[in-house]
Amino acid sequence: MKRSRREAKPVSEASLSFSFSRRAMVLGGTQAGVMALLGARMGYISIAQNEKYTLLAESNRVNLTLIPPRRGWIVDRNGKPLAMNRTDFRVDIIPDRVQDKQRTVGTLAELLALKPEDVERIKEELEDAAGFQPVQVATNLKYDDYARVVVRLPDLPGVAPAQGYSRYYPTGAAVGHLLGYVGTASAKDYEKTKDPLLITPGFKVGKDGLEKAFNPALRGAPGAKRVEVTASGKLVRELTDRADTPGHNLKLTIDAGLQEYAARRIGPESASIVVLDCWTGDVLAMASMPSYDPNSFSAGISHAEWDWLSNDDHVPLRNKTLQALYPPGSTVKPMIALSFLEAGLSPEESCNCSGALRVGNSLFHCWSRRGHGRVNMHRAIEQSCDIYFYTFAQRMGIDVIAGMARRMGLGQKFPLPFPSQSYGTFPTPEWKQKKYDEPWAIYDTLNSTIGQGYVLANPTQLAVMGARLGSGRIIRPYFQADPKRGIAPSLGVQQSNLDIIHAAMRDVVNGNGTAGRAKLIVPGVILAGKTGSAQVRRITMAERARGVRGDAALPYRLRDHALFVGYAPFDKPRYAVGCVLEHSHDNGSAAGMASDTLAYLFDPAIALAKLETLEKGWGGSISQRMAVKLDSYRRAHGLAPVAPVEAPNASVAVANSTEAATASSSADNTSGDVPE
Amino acid sequence: MNSIIPQNIARLPWRLILLVGAIAMFGTVVLYSAAGGHIKPWALNQAVRFVIFSVMAMALSRVPVDLFRRLAWPAYAGVLIALILVELIGGVAGGSQRWINLGFMQLQPSEFMKPIIVLAVAAFYANLPLSETRRWVAIWPALLMIGVPWALVLVQPDLGTATMIAAGGVTVMFLAGIPLRLFIGAGVAGAIAVPILFNFLHDYQKKRVLIFMDPESDPLGAGYHISQSKIAIGSGGIFGKGFLAGSQSHLDYLPEAHTDFVFATMAEEWGLVGGLLLLVAFGLLFRWGIRVALRTPDRFARLVAAGLTTTIFFYVAINLMMVMGLAPVVGIPLPFMSYGGSSMLTVMICIGIILGIDNASRKTVRNWR
């Protein structure tokens, strides 16, 4: 049958056969093409993408456990450590891997004899931490305690004991605001970079101060433990470890001894002291007290300590040297007198101070209601006579004054390695017009000449002003030591004019001036300076008319701030100081602190002897007093029910509260002496 | 007829035996490595199986081609019934029904449908009067023959096998001389239908297709297979990491390293060189099959030869595309390389039949000229 059909239609059979051959060739060709395509694809994967996939295969095969790098040390100008690392046995919890949080924390509390408030902190952090973030249980463990946890490890999934390093600040609170502190990286940091180092237990980043600013240099590169593992995580063998690269050491301009001395000398007060080198601008000390102990922060601060710090009326959480603004008060007077001299005023030209001066419709008082009588420039600075400056400011004009203020660094923001800095202002007519849309008035000039009104500065700027006045050089503050840094260039002020100012500032301290009790305790070294006071309380026009000045009887929060700007020795300026003592009606006390601090630079033994006597009266060293205060705080609140937690994560809380403190402080300060 | 036997022995296709033997030998070596340098559990089994199936294929090549034509439809009907039985009584295995448990072995009828659909459709066109070739009656019965098992396998669900059944049948239709415009039209219609059909897929199938589009989107989940496979191939580079030195397969990162993804296991240790050699070897096998088809005068025989060659081709192509991230993970093994009996059996049946066709055509040509 088939054959007959073939014979019946030979032509059709032939054409079909031809069609088959052609289509079979197409099919074969297509198959060859697909095979070639597959070959090309394989070539692309294994040649062009070889590097990428080799890396991925390697990261499959090798399991890395990061070893946190040793953080670089922070040392002072002489190489003395301010921040270092101590070997440390520690225990952390990785929340993601914990099965039963309550039981795990309970077991650890038992094994390590944790205090109830630590247990409470750990529980709160466990609730709030993103799952991958390690929560610190305890650091600085004794080897026995550490070993006790290690042997129980199989029953405690998610618990990570580690042998590492912890940050240690030998001088504790004395360097709190200067160096800041370190802590575990925040979840936000990790989400931004996805750097696995950030969630490695024991790894800390700088959270504030210089620790934060120089974090990239200090942190170093992590080492790694490398093991080969199967897909199911079974260990096949250990590979060679990679050692960590420690961070770079940071050498500061700070003098460790002076820094600690300044902090201790502040004693129980709320004050800040900044000391500068008059030649280079090196910051030798920057103390803001009271402060927190960065060791506590770095080890995970307890609730009680945190509450105590945030509630203290001496604001230990604010770095007053940079974040607090004060009206500089009379401390600007030498600078203003210098502007008069440079503008051509004779130093012998004088006026009569009767205790008050009528300008327009208002009566402006001198701080001395009895008046100073006949005053020339020298006497005006020495006695801090307001009337002299009111009188000649009207003649010289605000432009002369504001120009010199700018040259002295007031209102200037210096590029400092600190996360937050308030830099104040020295007003000009243009500034006022722009900011308040109001024309300049004569009383603005008068207020500015006595460092009140719109004038605001931080203690670091006061120290810069002291250094520039003393040396006549363009001093800028530096924190990082640099052997190549030379002597700062000249301001271009006439030396003869500077000499006149220097002589007057010498007599403020050593003559009949306002800081007579602040003479340097080191024989043969003469301190020059100028006191000032800044009003915290708004004084009404009515009170001003009555001449209300004194505030000794006012509550602490409303008392005036005492300020001092100076340098030593008076004839060969070497070191300058800026000091603000909050809420102290006694101007001399700020000058005394500043004087003793500078004395340490000339004779540490004498200065320390005085300090030890003082500390006996205050109740011991900084850490002793802090321990007592914390203890009494805890006793006072020990029985109280647990307060609602406002800051589960200490680092976040610090940021918040610092902002709040800064805000409230500027409110305080701007309410200084604004004329109505 | 007695004189033919010694002639046939002398004419044993030694080049083909060498080629297929080389591929299978290579596969055994790779399985030896995949087991961590042991002939158990895979390499030995695979080698023994290959020898048995080779003998079977040689025996199959002695069966007269005409017998296949006569048995094509009964066999088709039998497998179709088995497929329906799978739907009805098949045991549930891994979320999809593919097996009938016969007690002593598990039968997977869809596997046999791959060669049989080629035989059945070829038989249909061989029986079709030539004058009908360009008529509607030449098309719809063939489509029905393909469509029913395709649908049955698809609902099992086994997307890979269903695709291969459809592709095998349609290839035969193409070769049988169906007007080209129909294929073009169907292609366009298919392109439109794909997004619609996509909605009818099972969730896990949809996921596989989506993951295939972007395997890195889910490297630890459903995209894991493709990602790890590409890592294995890519990290092998040009010359590979060396025999027994593949970390992806030995540390279990590569899933199905001895079955569906055996090519990646091979490529990691033998590199691009090993991969290209294998591609060339398969290419030679396909060339042989197509050439058998081209020199065969018989209509049924040449359709079957080209169709079965294409069936083997689809095994290779779909598997390699999947392994290299060009196709979704569909569970099609690589002939002679992947560990497993049923796929090797199917492929050896194909080769046996093509060999038989080759023998018959040589005989015919010689006898008639």
Coordinates of N, CA and C in Angstrom, one line a residue, chain B residues 159-316:
Chain B
L159 N 6.9 20.8 34.9 CA 7.0 21.7 33.7 C 8.1 21.3 32.8
G160 N 9.2 20.8 33.3 CA 10.3 20.4 32.4 C 10.0 19.3 31.5
T161 N 9.4 18.2 32.0 CA 9.0 17.1 31.2 C 7.9 17.4 30.2
A162 N 6.9 18.2 30.7 CA 5.9 18.7 29.8 C 6.4 19.4 28.6
T163 N 7.4 20.3 28.9 CA 8.0 21.1 27.8 C 8.7 20.2 26.8
M164 N 9.4 19.1 27.4 CA 10.1 18.3 26.5 C 9.2 17.4 25.6
I165 N 8.0 17.0 26.2 CA 7.1 16.2 25.4 C 6.5 17.1 24.2
A166 N 6.1 18.3 24.6 CA 5.6 19.2 23.6 C 6.7 19.5 22.5
A167 N 7.9 19.8 22.9 CA 8.9 20.1 22.0 C 9.3 19.0 21.1
G168 N 9.3 17.7 21.6 CA 9.6 16.6 20.8 C 8.5 16.4 19.7
G169 N 7.2 16.5 20.2 CA 6.1 16.3 19.2 C 6.1 17.4 18.1
V170 N 6.3 18.6 18.6 CA 6.2 19.7 17.6 C 7.4 19.6 16.6
T171 N 8.5 19.2 17.1 CA 9.7 19.0 16.2 C 9.4 18.1 15.1
V172 N 8.7 16.9 15.4 CA 8.3 16.0 14.4 C 7.3 16.6 13.4
M173 N 6.4 17.4 13.9 CA 5.4 18.1 13.0 C 6.2 19.0 12.1
F174 N 7.1 19.7 12.6 CA 7.9 20.6 11.8 C 8.6 19.9 10.7
L175 N 9.2 18.7 11.1 CA 10.0 18.0 10.1 C 9.0 17.3 9.1
A176 N 7.8 17.0 9.5 CA 6.9 16.4 8.6 C 6.4 17.3 7.5
G177 N 6.7 18.5 7.5 CA 6.3 19.4 6.4 C 5.1 20.2 6.6
I178 N 4.7 20.4 7.8 CA 3.6 21.3 8.1 C 3.9 22.7 7.7
P179 N 3.0 23.4 7.1 CA 3.4 24.8 6.6 C 4.1 25.6 7.7
L180 N 5.1 26.3 7.3 CA 5.9 27.1 8.2 C 5.2 28.2 8.9
R181 N 4.2 28.8 8.1 CA 3.5 29.9 8.7 C 2.8 29.6 10.0
L182 N 2.4 28.3 10.0 CA 1.7 27.8 11.3 C 2.6 27.9 12.5
F183 N 3.9 27.6 12.3 CA 4.8 27.6 13.4 C 5.1 29.1 13.8
I184 N 5.2 29.9 12.8 CA 5.4 31.3 13.1 C 4.2 31.9 13.8
G185 N 3.0 31.6 13.3 CA 1.8 32.0 14.0 C 1.7 31.5 15.4
A186 N 2.0 30.2 15.6 CA 1.9 29.7 16.9 C 2.9 30.3 17.9
G187 N 4.1 30.6 17.3 CA 5.1 31.3 18.1 C 4.6 32.7 18.6
V188 N 4.0 33.4 17.7 CA 3.5 34.7 18.1 C 2.4 34.5 19.2
A189 N 1.5 33.6 18.9 CA 0.4 33.3 19.8 C 1.0 32.9 21.2
G190 N 2.0 32.1 21.1 CA 2.6 31.6 22.4 C 3.2 32.8 23.2
A191 N 3.8 33.7 22.5 CA 4.4 34.9 23.2 C 3.3 35.7 23.9
I192 N 2.1 35.7 23.2 CA 1.1 36.4 23.9 C 0.5 35.6 25.1
A193 N 0.5 34.3 24.9 CA -0.2 33.5 25.9 C 0.6 33.3 27.1
V194 N 2.0 33.4 27.0 CA 2.8 33.0 28.1 C 2.5 33.8 29.4
P195 N 2.3 35.1 29.3 CA 1.9 35.8 30.6 C 0.6 35.3 31.2
I196 N -0.3 34.9 30.3 CA -1.6 34.5 30.8 C -1.4 33.1 31.4
L197 N -0.7 32.2 30.7 CA -0.5 30.9 31.2 C 0.3 30.9 32.6
F198 N 1.1 31.9 32.7 CA 1.9 32.1 33.9 C 1.0 32.1 35.1
N199 N -0.1 32.7 35.0 CA -1.0 32.8 36.1 C -1.6 31.4 36.5
F200 N -1.6 30.4 35.6 CA -2.1 29.1 35.9 C -1.1 28.2 36.5
L201 N 0.2 28.7 36.6 CA 1.2 27.8 37.2 C 1.0 27.7 38.7
H202 N 1.6 26.6 39.2 CA 1.6 26.5 40.7 C 2.5 27.5 41.3
D203 N 2.2 27.9 42.5 CA 3.0 28.9 43.2 C 4.5 28.6 43.1
Y204 N 4.9 27.4 43.4 CA 6.3 27.1 43.5 C 6.9 27.2 42.1
Q205 N 6.1 26.9 41.0 CA 6.6 27.0 39.7 C 6.8 28.5 39.3
K206 N 5.8 29.3 39.7 CA 5.9 30.8 39.4 C 7.1 31.3 40.1
K207 N 7.3 30.9 41.3 CA 8.5 31.4 42.1 C 9.8 31.0 41.4
R208 N 9.8 29.8 40.9 CA 11.0 29.3 40.2 C 11.3 30.2 39.0
V209 N 10.2 30.5 38.2 CA 10.4 31.3 37.0 C 10.8 32.7 37.4
L210 N 10.2 33.3 38.4 CA 10.6 34.6 38.8 C 12.0 34.6 39.3
I211 N 12.4 33.7 40.1 CA 13.7 33.6 40.7 C 14.7 33.5 39.6
F212 N 14.3 32.7 38.6 CA 15.2 32.5 37.4 C 15.6 33.8 36.8
M213 N 14.5 34.7 36.7 CA 14.8 36.0 36.1 C 15.8 36.8 36.9
D214 N 15.8 36.6 38.2 CA 16.8 37.4 39.1 C 17.2 36.5 40.3
P215 N 18.1 35.6 40.0 CA 18.4 34.6 41.1 C 19.1 35.3 42.3
E216 N 19.8 36.4 42.1 CA 20.5 37.1 43.2 C 19.5 37.7 44.2
S217 N 18.2 37.9 43.7 CA 17.2 38.5 44.6 C 17.0 37.7 45.8
D218 N 17.2 36.4 45.8 CA 16.9 35.5 46.9 C 18.0 34.5 47.0
P219 N 19.2 34.9 47.2 CA 20.3 33.9 47.1 C 20.2 32.8 48.1
L220 N 19.5 33.0 49.2 CA 19.4 31.9 50.2 C 18.1 31.1 50.1
G221 N 17.2 31.6 49.3 CA 15.9 31.0 49.2 C 15.8 30.2 47.9
A222 N 14.8 30.6 47.1 CA 14.5 29.8 45.9 C 15.6 30.0 44.8
G223 N 16.3 31.1 44.9 CA 17.4 31.4 43.9 C 18.7 30.7 44.3
Y224 N 18.7 30.0 45.4 CA 19.9 29.3 45.9 C 20.5 28.4 44.8
H225 N 19.7 27.6 44.2 CA 20.2 26.6 43.3 C 21.0 27.2 42.2
I226 N 20.4 28.2 41.5 CA 21.0 28.9 40.4 C 22.2 29.6 40.8
S227 N 22.1 30.4 41.9 CA 23.3 31.1 42.4 C 24.5 30.2 42.7
Q228 N 24.2 29.2 43.4 CA 25.3 28.3 43.8 C 25.9 27.6 42.5
S229 N 25.0 27.3 41.6 CA 25.5 26.6 40.4 C 26.4 27.6 39.6
K230 N 26.0 28.8 39.5 CA 26.8 29.8 38.7 C 28.1 30.1 39.5
I231 N 28.1 30.1 40.8 CA 29.3 30.2 41.6 C 30.2 29.1 41.3
A232 N 29.7 27.9 41.2 CA 30.5 26.7 41.0 C 31.2 26.8 39.6
I233 N 30.4 27.1 38.6 CA 30.9 27.2 37.2 C 31.9 28.4 37.1
G234 N 31.5 29.5 37.6 CA 32.3 30.7 37.5 C 33.6 30.6 38.2
S235 N 33.6 30.0 39.4 CA 34.9 29.9 40.2 C 35.8 28.8 39.6
G236 N 35.3 28.0 38.7 CA 36.1 27.0 38.1 C 37.1 27.6 37.1
G237 N 36.7 28.7 36.5 CA 37.6 29.4 35.6 C 37.9 28.5 34.3
I238 N 39.0 28.7 33.7 CA 39.3 28.1 32.4 C 39.7 26.6 32.6
F239 N 40.6 26.4 33.6 CA 41.1 25.0 33.8 C 40.5 24.3 35.0
G240 N 39.7 25.0 35.8 CA 39.1 24.3 36.9 C 39.9 24.3 38.1
K241 N 39.3 23.8 39.2 CA 40.1 23.8 40.5 C 40.9 22.5 40.6
G242 N 40.7 21.6 39.7 CA 41.4 20.3 39.8 C 40.5 19.2 40.3
F243 N 40.8 18.0 39.9 CA 40.0 16.8 40.3 C 39.9 16.7 41.8
L244 N 38.7 16.5 42.3 CA 38.5 16.3 43.8 C 38.7 17.6 44.6
A245 N 38.9 18.8 43.9 CA 39.2 20.0 44.6 C 38.1 21.0 44.6
G246 N 36.9 20.6 44.2 CA 35.8 21.6 44.1 C 35.2 21.8 45.4
S247 N 35.2 23.1 45.9 CA 34.7 23.3 47.3 C 33.2 23.4 47.3
Q248 N 32.6 23.9 46.2 CA 31.2 24.1 46.1 C 30.4 22.8 46.3
S249 N 30.9 21.7 45.6 CA 30.3 20.4 45.6 C 30.7 19.7 46.9
H250 N 31.9 19.7 47.3 CA 32.4 18.9 48.4 C 31.9 19.4 49.7
L251 N 31.6 20.8 49.8 CA 31.2 21.3 51.1 C 29.6 21.5 51.1
D252 N 29.0 20.9 50.1 CA 27.5 20.8 50.0 C 26.9 22.2 49.7
Y253 N 27.6 23.2 49.2 CA 26.9 24.4 48.8 C 26.1 24.2 47.6
L254 N 26.6 23.4 46.7 CA 25.9 23.1 45.4 C 24.8 22.1 45.7
P255 N 23.5 22.4 45.6 CA 22.5 21.4 45.8 C 22.4 20.5 44.6
E256 N 21.9 19.2 44.7 CA 21.8 18.3 43.6 C 23.1 18.2 42.8
A257 N 24.2 18.1 43.6 CA 25.5 18.2 42.9 C 25.7 16.9 42.0
H258 N 25.1 15.8 42.3 CA 25.3 14.6 41.5 C 24.2 14.3 40.6
T259 N 23.1 15.1 40.6 CA 22.0 14.8 39.7 C 21.8 16.0 38.7
D260 N 20.8 16.8 39.0 CA 20.5 17.9 38.0 C 21.7 18.9 37.8
F261 N 22.5 19.1 38.8 CA 23.5 20.1 38.7 C 24.9 19.5 38.6
V262 N 24.9 18.3 38.1 CA 26.2 17.6 37.9 C 27.2 18.4 37.0
F263 N 26.6 19.1 36.0 CA 27.4 19.9 35.1 C 28.2 20.9 35.9
A264 N 27.6 21.5 36.9 CA 28.3 22.5 37.7 C 29.4 21.9 38.5
T265 N 29.1 20.7 39.0 CA 30.2 19.9 39.8 C 31.4 19.7 38.9
M266 N 31.1 19.3 37.6 CA 32.1 19.0 36.6 C 32.9 20.3 36.3
A267 N 32.1 21.4 36.0 CA 32.8 22.6 35.6 C 33.7 23.2 36.7
E268 N 33.3 23.0 37.9 CA 34.1 23.6 39.0 C 35.5 22.9 39.0
E269 N 35.5 21.6 38.7 CA 36.8 20.9 38.8 C 37.5 20.9 37.5
W270 N 36.8 20.9 36.4 CA 37.4 20.7 35.1 C 37.4 22.0 34.3
G271 N 36.7 23.0 34.8 CA 36.8 24.3 34.2 C 36.1 24.4 32.8
L272 N 36.3 25.5 32.1 CA 35.7 25.8 30.8 C 36.2 24.7 29.8
V273 N 37.4 24.2 30.0 CA 37.9 23.2 29.1 C 37.1 21.9 29.1
G274 N 36.8 21.5 30.3 CA 35.9 20.3 30.5 C 34.6 20.5 29.9
G275 N 34.0 21.7 30.2 CA 32.7 22.0 29.7 C 32.6 22.0 28.2
L276 N 33.6 22.7 27.6 CA 33.6 22.7 26.1 C 33.7 21.4 25.5
L277 N 34.6 20.5 26.1 CA 34.8 19.2 25.6 C 33.5 18.4 25.6
L278 N 32.8 18.6 26.7 CA 31.5 17.9 26.8 C 30.5 18.4 25.8
L279 N 30.4 19.7 25.6 CA 29.5 20.3 24.6 C 29.9 19.8 23.2
V280 N 31.1 19.7 22.9 CA 31.6 19.2 21.6 C 31.1 17.7 21.5
A281 N 31.3 16.9 22.5 CA 30.9 15.5 22.5 C 29.4 15.4 22.2
F282 N 28.6 16.2 23.0 CA 27.2 16.1 22.7 C 26.9 16.6 21.3
G283 N 27.6 17.6 20.9 CA 27.3 18.1 19.5 C 27.6 17.0 18.5
L284 N 28.6 16.2 18.7 CA 28.9 15.2 17.7 C 27.8 14.1 17.7
L285 N 27.3 13.9 18.9 CA 26.2 12.9 19.0 C 25.0 13.4 18.2
F286 N 24.6 14.7 18.4 CA 23.5 15.2 17.6 C 23.7 15.2 16.1
R287 N 25.0 15.5 15.8 CA 25.3 15.5 14.3 C 25.1 14.1 13.8
W288 N 25.5 13.1 14.5 CA 25.3 11.7 14.1 C 23.9 11.4 13.9
G289 N 23.0 11.8 14.9 CA 21.6 11.6 14.8 C 21.0 12.2 13.6
I290 N 21.3 13.5 13.3 CA 20.7 14.2 12.2 C 21.2 13.6 10.9
R291 N 22.5 13.2 10.9 CA 22.9 12.6 9.6 C 22.3 11.3 9.3
V292 N 22.0 10.5 10.4 CA 21.2 9.3 10.2 C 19.9 9.6 9.5
A293 N 19.2 10.6 10.1 CA 17.9 11.0 9.6 C 18.0 11.5 8.1
L294 N 19.1 12.2 7.8 CA 19.2 12.7 6.4 C 19.4 11.6 5.4
R295 N 20.1 10.6 5.8 CA 20.4 9.6 4.8 C 19.4 8.4 4.8
T296 N 18.3 8.5 5.6 CA 17.3 7.5 5.7 C 16.2 7.9 4.7
P297 N 15.9 6.9 3.8 CA 14.8 7.3 2.8 C 13.4 7.1 3.4
D298 N 13.3 6.2 4.4 CA 11.9 5.9 4.9 C 11.4 7.1 5.7
R299 N 10.2 7.5 5.4 CA 9.6 8.7 6.0 C 9.5 8.5 7.6
F300 N 8.9 7.4 8.0 CA 8.8 7.2 9.5 C 10.1 7.2 10.1
A301 N 11.0 6.5 9.6 CA 12.4 6.3 10.2 C 13.1 7.6 10.3
R302 N 13.0 8.4 9.2 CA 13.8 9.7 9.3 C 13.2 10.7 10.3
L303 N 11.9 10.7 10.4 CA 11.2 11.5 11.3 C 11.6 11.1 12.8
V304 N 11.6 9.8 13.0 CA 12.0 9.3 14.3 C 13.4 9.6 14.6
A305 N 14.3 9.4 13.7 CA 15.7 9.6 13.9 C 16.0 11.1 14.3
A306 N 15.4 12.0 13.5 CA 15.6 13.4 13.8 C 14.9 13.8 15.1
G307 N 13.7 13.2 15.3 CA 12.9 13.6 16.5 C 13.6 13.1 17.8
L308 N 14.1 11.9 17.8 CA 14.7 11.3 19.0 C 16.0 12.1 19.3
T309 N 16.8 12.4 18.2 CA 18.0 13.2 18.4 C 17.6 14.5 19.1
T310 N 16.5 15.1 18.6 CA 16.1 16.4 19.2 C 15.7 16.2 20.7
T311 N 15.1 15.0 21.0 CA 14.7 14.7 22.4 C 16.0 14.7 23.3
I312 N 17.0 14.1 22.8 CA 18.3 14.1 23.6 C 18.8 15.5 23.7
F313 N 18.7 16.2 22.5 CA 19.2 17.6 22.5 C 18.5 18.4 23.6
F314 N 17.2 18.2 23.7 CA 16.4 19.0 24.7 C 16.9 18.7 26.1
Y315 N 17.1 17.4 26.4 CA 17.7 17.1 27.7 C 18.9 18.0 28.0
V316 N 19.9 17.9 27.0 CA 21.1 18.6 27.2 C 20.9 20.1 27.3

